[in-house]
mmCIF file of C-alpha atoms and ligand atoms in Angstrom:
data_model
loop_
_atom_site.group_PDB
_atom_site.id
_atom_site.type_symbol
_atom_site.label_atom_id
_atom_site.label_comp_id
_atom_site.label_asym_id
_atom_site.label_seq_id
_atom_site.Cartn_x
_atom_site.Cartn_y
_atom_site.Cartn_z
ATOM 1 C CA UNK L 1280 13.488 17.410 9.300
ATOM 2 C CA UNK L 1281 13.916 15.074 12.200
ATOM 3 C CA UNK L 1282 15.559 11.973 11.971
ATOM 4 C CA UNK L 1283 14.461 9.069 14.709
ATOM 5 C CA UNK L 1284 14.917 5.793 15.083
ATOM 6 C CA UNK L 1285 14.026 4.985 18.982
ATOM 7 C CA UNK L 1286 10.074 4.158 19.490
ATOM 8 C CA UNK L 1287 10.077 5.678 22.834
ATOM 9 C CA UNK L 1288 11.784 9.338 21.489
ATOM 10 C CA UNK L 1289 8.970 9.368 18.639
ATOM 11 C CA UNK L 1290 6.282 8.522 21.079
ATOM 12 C CA UNK L 1291 7.224 11.575 23.713
ATOM 13 C CA UNK L 1292 7.870 13.764 21.342
ATOM 14 C CA UNK L 1293 4.345 12.788 19.430
ATOM 15 C CA UNK L 1294 2.717 13.265 22.560
ATOM 16 C CA UNK L 1295 4.440 16.944 23.258
ATOM 17 C CA UNK L 1296 3.017 18.430 20.416
ATOM 18 C CA UNK L 1297 -0.832 16.366 20.458
ATOM 19 C CA UNK L 1298 -0.763 17.811 24.239
ATOM 20 C CA UNK L 1299 0.227 21.143 22.419
ATOM 21 C CA UNK L 1300 -2.926 20.786 19.885
ATOM 22 C CA UNK L 1301 -0.725 20.218 16.756
ATOM 23 C CA UNK L 1302 -2.951 17.967 14.011
ATOM 24 C CA UNK L 1303 -0.472 15.319 13.132
ATOM 25 C CA UNK L 1304 -0.802 14.120 9.788
ATOM 26 C CA UNK L 1305 1.334 10.230 9.069
ATOM 27 C CA UNK L 1306 2.884 8.491 6.124
ATOM 28 C CA UNK L 1307 3.437 4.643 6.333
ATOM 29 C CA UNK L 1308 6.171 3.067 4.049
ATOM 30 C CA UNK L 1309 8.763 0.964 3.138
ATOM 31 C CA UNK L 1310 10.669 3.814 1.123
ATOM 32 C CA UNK L 1311 12.252 3.863 -1.919
ATOM 33 C CA UNK L 1312 10.460 6.562 -2.002
ATOM 34 C CA UNK L 1313 8.610 7.248 -5.599
ATOM 35 C CA UNK L 1314 5.421 9.814 -6.660
ATOM 36 C CA UNK L 1315 2.980 7.745 -5.386
ATOM 37 C CA UNK L 1316 4.273 7.967 -2.105
ATOM 38 C CA UNK L 1317 5.011 12.034 -2.484
ATOM 39 C CA UNK L 1318 1.077 12.578 -3.025
ATOM 40 C CA UNK L 1319 0.055 11.068 -0.117
ATOM 41 C CA UNK L 1320 3.147 13.389 2.103
ATOM 42 C CA UNK L 1321 1.961 16.180 -0.237
ATOM 43 C CA UNK L 1322 -2.100 15.720 0.924
ATOM 44 C CA UNK L 1323 -0.402 15.335 4.672
ATOM 45 C CA UNK L 1324 1.404 18.440 4.296
ATOM 46 C CA UNK L 1325 -1.454 20.945 3.194
ATOM 47 C CA UNK L 1326 -4.025 19.174 6.330
ATOM 48 C CA UNK L 1327 -1.826 18.874 8.751
ATOM 49 C CA UNK L 1328 0.095 21.120 11.175
ATOM 50 C CA UNK L 1329 3.182 17.896 11.707
ATOM 51 C CA UNK L 1330 4.204 15.623 9.153
ATOM 52 C CA UNK L 1331 5.313 12.424 9.664
ATOM 53 C CA UNK L 1332 6.750 9.751 7.554
ATOM 54 C CA UNK L 1333 8.012 6.299 8.924
ATOM 55 C CA UNK L 1334 10.468 3.768 6.516
ATOM 56 C CA UNK L 1335 10.296 0.839 7.685
ATOM 57 C CA UNK L 1336 11.067 -2.436 5.843
ATOM 58 C CA UNK L 1337 8.773 -4.484 7.845
ATOM 59 C CA UNK L 1338 10.023 -8.410 7.862
ATOM 60 C CA UNK L 1339 6.654 -9.394 8.992
ATOM 61 C CA UNK L 1340 4.893 -8.661 5.960
ATOM 62 C CA UNK L 1341 7.222 -11.079 3.885
ATOM 63 C CA UNK L 1342 7.310 -14.824 3.554
ATOM 64 C CA UNK L 1343 9.666 -17.272 3.602
ATOM 65 C CA UNK L 1344 9.903 -17.141 -0.007
ATOM 66 C CA UNK L 1345 9.557 -13.281 -0.438
ATOM 67 C CA UNK L 1346 11.644 -10.551 -1.529
ATOM 68 C CA UNK L 1347 12.404 -9.134 2.042
ATOM 69 C CA UNK L 1348 16.561 -9.151 1.439
ATOM 70 C CA UNK L 1349 16.432 -7.760 -2.017
ATOM 71 C CA UNK L 1350 13.357 -4.885 -1.360
ATOM 72 C CA UNK L 1351 14.957 -1.909 -2.834
ATOM 73 C CA UNK L 1352 15.973 0.558 0.102
ATOM 74 C CA UNK L 1353 18.026 3.793 -0.946
ATOM 75 C CA UNK L 1354 17.931 6.179 2.000
ATOM 76 C CA UNK L 1355 19.837 8.785 1.347
ATOM 77 C CA UNK L 1356 18.189 9.725 -1.586
ATOM 78 C CA UNK L 1357 14.548 9.161 0.450
ATOM 79 C CA UNK L 1358 16.114 10.890 2.781
ATOM 80 C CA UNK L 1359 16.340 14.794 0.266
ATOM 81 C CA UNK L 1360 13.162 13.592 -1.412
ATOM 82 C CA UNK L 1361 10.587 14.226 2.417
ATOM 83 C CA UNK L 1362 13.669 17.219 3.140
ATOM 84 C CA UNK L 1363 12.306 18.157 0.113
ATOM 85 C CA UNK L 1364 8.665 17.831 0.633
ATOM 86 C CA UNK L 1365 8.903 19.515 4.020
ATOM 87 C CA UNK L 1366 8.182 16.841 6.371
ATOM 88 C CA UNK L 1367 8.722 17.205 9.979
ATOM 89 C CA UNK L 1368 10.346 13.416 11.193
ATOM 90 C CA UNK L 1369 11.224 10.870 9.768
ATOM 91 C CA UNK L 1370 10.759 7.566 11.563
ATOM 92 C CA UNK L 1371 13.031 5.081 11.200
ATOM 93 C CA UNK L 1372 13.302 2.138 13.472
ATOM 94 C CA UNK L 1373 15.443 -0.942 14.109
ATOM 95 C CA UNK L 1374 14.252 -4.278 13.420
ATOM 96 C CA UNK L 1375 15.561 -4.991 16.759
ATOM 97 C CA UNK L 1376 14.140 -1.786 18.732
ATOM 98 C CA UNK L 1377 10.266 -3.449 16.949
ATOM 99 C CA UNK L 1378 10.555 -6.085 17.222
ATOM 100 C CA UNK L 1379 12.783 -7.104 19.342
ATOM 101 C CA UNK L 1380 13.569 -10.347 20.993
ATOM 102 C CA UNK L 1381 10.269 -12.094 22.769
ATOM 103 C CA UNK L 1382 8.101 -10.724 20.608
ATOM 104 C CA UNK L 1383 4.196 -11.996 20.598
ATOM 105 C CA UNK L 1384 1.797 -10.252 19.291
ATOM 106 C CA UNK L 1385 -0.220 -10.222 15.911
ATOM 107 C CA UNK L 1386 -3.507 -8.536 14.308
ATOM 108 C CA UNK L 1387 -5.933 -10.267 12.695
ATOM 109 C CA UNK L 1388 -8.519 -8.501 10.348
ATOM 110 C CA UNK L 1389 -9.856 -11.411 9.855
ATOM 111 C CA UNK L 1390 -12.602 -11.763 6.955
ATOM 112 C CA UNK L 1391 -10.674 -8.418 4.441
ATOM 113 C CA UNK L 1392 -7.535 -10.313 4.763
ATOM 114 C CA UNK L 1393 -9.291 -13.681 3.511
ATOM 115 C CA UNK L 1394 -9.078 -12.600 -0.134
ATOM 116 C CA UNK L 1395 -7.566 -11.492 -2.971
ATOM 117 C CA UNK L 1396 -3.537 -11.096 -1.809
ATOM 118 C CA UNK L 1397 -4.179 -12.482 1.345
ATOM 119 C CA UNK L 1398 -4.659 -16.241 -0.997
ATOM 120 C CA UNK L 1399 -1.348 -16.389 -1.866
ATOM 121 C CA UNK L 1400 0.493 -14.575 0.883
ATOM 122 C CA UNK L 1401 -0.488 -16.544 3.889
ATOM 123 C CA UNK L 1402 0.398 -14.068 7.100
ATOM 124 C CA UNK L 1403 1.761 -10.730 4.824
ATOM 125 C CA UNK L 1404 -1.998 -8.723 5.612
ATOM 126 C CA UNK L 1405 -1.375 -10.058 9.501
ATOM 127 C CA UNK L 1406 2.229 -8.597 8.838
ATOM 128 C CA UNK L 1407 0.671 -5.057 7.803
ATOM 129 C CA UNK L 1408 -1.571 -4.845 10.303
ATOM 130 C CA UNK L 1409 0.761 -5.588 12.966
ATOM 131 C CA UNK L 1410 3.101 -2.992 12.019
ATOM 132 C CA UNK L 1411 0.651 -0.141 10.953
ATOM 133 C CA UNK L 1412 -0.811 -0.648 14.704
ATOM 134 C CA UNK L 1413 2.534 -0.039 16.751
ATOM 135 C CA UNK L 1414 3.253 2.782 14.397
ATOM 136 C CA UNK L 1415 0.009 4.545 14.734
ATOM 137 C CA UNK L 1416 0.907 3.255 18.804
ATOM 138 C CA UNK L 1417 4.379 5.790 18.634
ATOM 139 C CA UNK L 1418 2.923 8.019 16.345
ATOM 140 C CA UNK L 1419 -0.682 8.762 17.638
ATOM 141 C CA UNK L 1420 -1.876 9.983 14.522
ATOM 142 C CA UNK L 1421 -5.185 12.534 13.960
ATOM 143 C CA UNK L 1422 -4.669 11.083 10.402
ATOM 144 C CA UNK L 1423 -3.120 8.613 8.272
ATOM 145 C CA UNK L 1424 -2.273 8.241 4.480
ATOM 146 C CA UNK L 1425 -2.643 5.265 2.343
ATOM 147 C CA UNK L 1426 -2.862 4.684 -1.326
ATOM 148 C CA UNK L 1427 -5.348 2.741 -3.073
ATOM 149 C CA UNK L 1428 -2.522 0.954 -5.164
ATOM 150 C CA UNK L 1429 -2.995 -1.899 -1.903
ATOM 151 C CA UNK L 1430 -6.367 -1.283 -2.529
ATOM 152 C CA UNK L 1431 -7.044 -3.863 0.590
ATOM 153 C CA UNK L 1432 -4.451 -3.126 2.407
ATOM 154 C CA UNK L 1433 -5.957 0.392 2.323
ATOM 155 C CA UNK L 1434 -9.628 -1.600 3.601
ATOM 156 C CA UNK L 1435 -7.499 -3.370 6.192
ATOM 157 C CA UNK L 1436 -5.895 -0.651 7.416
ATOM 158 C CA UNK L 1437 -9.837 1.589 8.017
ATOM 159 C CA UNK L 1438 -10.878 -1.806 9.289
ATOM 160 C CA UNK L 1439 -7.976 -2.097 11.933
ATOM 161 C CA UNK L 1440 -7.798 1.434 12.979
ATOM 162 C CA UNK L 1441 -12.169 1.232 13.468
ATOM 163 C CA UNK L 1442 -12.391 -1.784 14.939
ATOM 164 C CA UNK L 1443 -9.615 -0.700 18.279
ATOM 165 C CA UNK L 1444 -10.186 2.960 18.456
ATOM 166 C CA UNK L 1445 -6.929 4.391 17.057
ATOM 167 C CA UNK L 1446 -9.138 7.417 16.710
ATOM 168 C CA UNK L 1447 -7.810 8.133 13.477
ATOM 169 C CA UNK L 1448 -8.567 8.995 10.311
ATOM 170 C CA UNK L 1449 -8.105 7.111 7.320
ATOM 171 C CA UNK L 1450 -7.605 9.006 4.074
ATOM 172 C CA UNK L 1451 -6.780 6.986 1.447
ATOM 173 C CA UNK L 1452 -5.856 8.460 -2.053
ATOM 174 C CA UNK L 1453 -6.027 7.688 -5.974
ATOM 175 C CA UNK L 1454 -3.312 5.411 -7.044
ATOM 176 C CA UNK L 1455 -0.738 7.032 -9.141
ATOM 177 C CA UNK L 1456 0.619 6.212 -12.784
ATOM 178 C CA UNK L 1457 3.585 6.768 -15.020
ATOM 179 C CA UNK L 1458 3.266 8.481 -18.416
ATOM 180 C CA UNK L 1459 2.317 4.893 -19.382
ATOM 181 C CA UNK L 1460 0.093 3.545 -17.292
ATOM 182 C CA UNK L 1461 2.265 1.424 -14.608
ATOM 183 C CA UNK L 1462 0.912 1.983 -11.862
ATOM 184 C CA UNK L 1463 3.928 3.306 -9.503
ATOM 185 C CA UNK L 1464 5.356 0.953 -7.090
ATOM 186 C CA UNK L 1465 8.846 0.410 -4.687
ATOM 187 C CA UNK L 1466 9.102 -3.077 -7.179
ATOM 188 C CA UNK L 1467 9.043 -1.351 -10.344
ATOM 189 C CA UNK L 1468 13.369 -0.477 -10.188
ATOM 190 C CA UNK L 1469 13.185 -4.841 -10.617
ATOM 191 C CA UNK L 1470 12.139 -4.412 -14.366
ATOM 192 C CA UNK L 1471 13.943 -4.094 -16.891
ATOM 193 C CA UNK L 1472 12.879 -2.801 -19.526
ATOM 194 C CA UNK L 1473 11.000 -5.580 -22.012
ATOM 195 C CA UNK L 1474 9.262 -6.610 -18.655
ATOM 196 C CA UNK L 1475 8.139 -2.842 -18.069
ATOM 197 C CA UNK L 1476 6.867 -3.110 -21.531
ATOM 198 C CA UNK L 1477 5.055 -6.862 -20.609
ATOM 199 C CA UNK L 1478 3.706 -5.096 -17.429
ATOM 200 C CA UNK L 1479 2.244 -2.422 -19.083
ATOM 201 C CA UNK L 1480 -0.665 -5.320 -20.173
ATOM 202 C CA UNK L 1481 -2.118 -4.367 -17.049
ATOM 203 C CA UNK L 1482 -3.315 -1.428 -16.577
ATOM 204 C CA UNK L 1483 -4.077 -1.646 -20.746
ATOM 205 C CA UNK L 1484 -6.392 -4.552 -19.582
ATOM 206 C CA UNK L 1485 -8.194 -2.558 -16.389
ATOM 207 C CA UNK L 1486 -8.906 0.614 -18.713
ATOM 208 C CA UNK L 1487 -10.542 -1.674 -21.527
ATOM 209 C CA UNK L 1488 -12.135 -3.139 -18.315
ATOM 210 C CA UNK L 1489 -13.367 0.164 -17.434
ATOM 211 C CA UNK L 1490 -13.905 1.032 -21.078
ATOM 212 C CA UNK L 1491 -16.462 -1.972 -21.797
ATOM 213 C CA UNK L 1492 -18.338 -1.676 -18.582
ATOM 214 C CA UNK L 1493 -19.102 2.241 -19.033
ATOM 215 C CA UNK L 1494 -20.258 1.009 -22.148
ATOM 216 C CA UNK L 1495 -22.751 -0.901 -20.786
ATOM 217 C CA UNK L 1496 -20.803 -4.509 -20.688
ATOM 218 C CA UNK L 1497 -22.220 -6.240 -16.694
ATOM 219 C CA UNK L 1498 -21.434 -9.582 -17.494
ATOM 220 C CA UNK L 1499 -17.888 -11.022 -15.088
ATOM 221 C CA UNK L 1500 -17.489 -13.688 -16.423
ATOM 222 C CA UNK L 1501 -16.513 -11.697 -20.439
ATOM 223 C CA UNK L 1502 -15.193 -9.096 -18.781
ATOM 224 C CA UNK L 1503 -12.416 -11.299 -16.611
ATOM 225 C CA UNK L 1504 -12.087 -12.841 -19.396
ATOM 226 C CA UNK L 1505 -11.192 -9.538 -21.381
ATOM 227 C CA UNK L 1506 -8.621 -9.694 -19.525
ATOM 228 C CA UNK L 1507 -6.917 -12.489 -18.817
ATOM 229 C CA UNK L 1508 -6.814 -12.987 -23.066
ATOM 230 C CA UNK L 1509 -4.760 -10.010 -23.129
ATOM 231 C CA UNK L 1510 -2.653 -10.689 -19.394
ATOM 232 C CA UNK L 1511 -1.814 -14.722 -20.209
ATOM 233 C CA UNK L 1512 1.043 -13.968 -23.353
ATOM 234 C CA UNK L 1513 2.740 -11.100 -21.165
ATOM 235 C CA UNK L 1514 2.472 -12.254 -17.570
ATOM 236 C CA UNK L 1515 4.551 -15.484 -16.764
ATOM 237 C CA UNK L 1516 1.700 -16.541 -13.996
ATOM 238 C CA UNK L 1517 -1.890 -14.871 -13.360
ATOM 239 C CA UNK L 1518 -2.238 -14.833 -9.433
ATOM 240 C CA UNK L 1519 -5.970 -13.525 -9.599
ATOM 241 C CA UNK L 1520 -7.986 -11.457 -12.004
ATOM 242 C CA UNK L 1521 -10.948 -10.589 -9.036
ATOM 243 C CA UNK L 1522 -14.032 -8.312 -9.963
ATOM 244 C CA UNK L 1523 -15.500 -7.358 -6.317
ATOM 245 C CA UNK L 1524 -17.964 -5.652 -4.198
ATOM 246 C CA UNK L 1525 -15.736 -2.629 -3.581
ATOM 247 C CA UNK L 1526 -16.203 -2.146 1.020
ATOM 248 C CA UNK L 1527 -16.144 -6.216 1.370
ATOM 249 C CA UNK L 1528 -14.198 -7.641 -1.171
ATOM 250 C CA UNK L 1529 -16.389 -10.061 -2.013
ATOM 251 C CA UNK L 1530 -16.804 -11.247 -5.394
ATOM 252 C CA UNK L 1531 -19.743 -9.499 -7.428
ATOM 253 C CA UNK L 1532 -22.417 -11.852 -9.474
ATOM 254 C CA UNK L 1533 -22.952 -8.916 -11.690
ATOM 255 C CA UNK L 1534 -21.241 -5.573 -12.220
ATOM 256 C CA UNK L 1535 -23.434 -3.407 -10.918
ATOM 257 C CA UNK L 1536 -23.012 -0.185 -7.963
ATOM 258 C CA UNK L 1537 -19.518 0.285 -7.362
ATOM 259 C CA UNK L 1538 -16.595 -2.074 -7.854
ATOM 260 C CA UNK L 1539 -13.185 -2.634 -7.848
ATOM 261 C CA UNK L 1540 -11.333 -4.946 -10.279
ATOM 262 C CA UNK L 1541 -7.909 -6.171 -9.035
ATOM 263 C CA UNK L 1542 -5.213 -7.879 -10.748
ATOM 264 C CA UNK L 1543 -2.039 -9.533 -9.788
ATOM 265 C CA UNK L 1544 0.552 -11.092 -11.414
ATOM 266 C CA UNK L 1545 4.400 -11.691 -12.383
ATOM 267 C CA UNK L 1546 6.573 -10.239 -15.211
ATOM 268 C CA UNK L 1547 9.267 -12.142 -14.234
ATOM 269 C CA UNK L 1548 10.513 -12.929 -10.626
ATOM 270 C CA UNK L 1549 8.648 -9.703 -10.150
ATOM 271 C CA UNK L 1550 4.687 -9.693 -8.414
ATOM 272 C CA UNK L 1551 3.050 -6.681 -9.441
ATOM 273 C CA UNK L 1552 -0.713 -5.348 -8.554
ATOM 274 C CA UNK L 1553 -2.958 -2.998 -10.151
ATOM 275 C CA UNK L 1554 -7.005 -2.056 -9.715
ATOM 276 C CA UNK L 1555 -9.464 0.289 -10.822
ATOM 277 C CA UNK L 1556 -12.266 0.635 -8.384
ATOM 278 C CA UNK L 1557 -15.710 1.689 -10.762
ATOM 279 C CA UNK L 1558 -18.257 3.267 -10.282
ATOM 280 C CA UNK L 1559 -21.133 1.191 -12.807
HETATM 281 P P1 LIG B 2883 4.759 0.622 0.758
HETATM 282 O O1 LIG B 2883 6.560 1.558 0.625
HETATM 283 O O2 LIG B 2883 4.794 0.236 -0.835
HETATM 284 O O3 LIG B 2883 4.498 0.457 1.837
HETATM 285 O O4 LIG B 2883 3.917 2.187 0.295
HETATM 286 C C1 LIG B 2883 3.166 3.032 1.661
HETATM 287 C C2 LIG B 2883 2.082 3.833 0.818
HETATM 288 O O5 LIG B 2883 2.424 4.336 -0.185
HETATM 289 C C3 LIG B 2883 0.874 2.810 0.606
HETATM 290 O O6 LIG B 2883 -0.025 3.049 1.352
HETATM 291 C C4 LIG B 2883 0.642 2.722 -0.846
HETATM 292 O O7 LIG B 2883 -0.885 2.377 -1.095
HETATM 293 C C5 LIG B 2883 0.991 3.781 -0.700
HETATM 294 N N1 LIG B 2883 1.539 4.063 -2.483
HETATM 295 C C6 LIG B 2883 2.909 2.730 -3.168
HETATM 296 N N2 LIG B 2883 2.578 2.712 -4.733
HETATM 297 C C7 LIG B 2883 1.485 4.046 -4.453
HETATM 298 C C8 LIG B 2883 0.766 4.065 -5.882
HETATM 299 N N3 LIG B 2883 1.078 4.220 -7.193
HETATM 300 N N4 LIG B 2883 -0.504 5.351 -5.529
HETATM 301 C C9 LIG B 2883 -0.878 6.127 -4.322
HETATM 302 N N5 LIG B 2883 -0.255 5.461 -3.297
HETATM 303 C C10 LIG B 2883 1.121 4.789 -3.125
#
């Protein structure tokens, strides 16, 4: 595995590979890798001649009160995991090479960024869209891989890639959970044993909702209240419980067609998100 830190060097290397007809698959991450990341990397490995993974904790997508400073950084372990997956390139730009002094450009995907996490994390999706656009420009992948764990993010990236003619195929892969159902996240490293137990209420409530819908409940208020009831006592704060149309992310009035139930809440000082995609 070749490790590249300079954006220019990666851009040149990728240009050479592309011109030789090699298919490039790209998986952007912020590191502290887990099985969720590995599922994307394995898919990329199976579909491309060249696999590039980036690790960059992107300051632009963290708000002033967010956890940028304490975000887990485990580069040695990550490197070993990536080498084991036979990743070809690890791209790790420094903050100053990616956002040098005088940096000015931001990308905004308007409508899709407004709801859900967009309401609670102003500027977050602007930061995400901007860094992914930059990463696409240096890597110029044929395919890029994202997880449905960050469902809103994946839709925003798809929209951006299409709006800005990136010519990259965006692949969105299923959310990976641990044995107990907890959605895997680098931020789970913040959770104590007791907090992890409490966090399980989120996936359990989504599972309950899925079953209730399967049994014929199409009532948004009743499903939402059911989730709220089981989360109230377990989470310190609930940012949102939303039932939205899967493509537009607009709230639905009744449960019909492809919908997503998305939850964001706090266990102690850790903000967690989770979702289920349901066809009703
Ligand atoms: P992150 O390092 O958290 O920025 O995530 C990098 C990529 O991995 C994003 O596309 C995420 O959606 C994806 N990802 C993170 N956690 C999971 C998970 N539990 N299952 C599937 N994909 C995930």
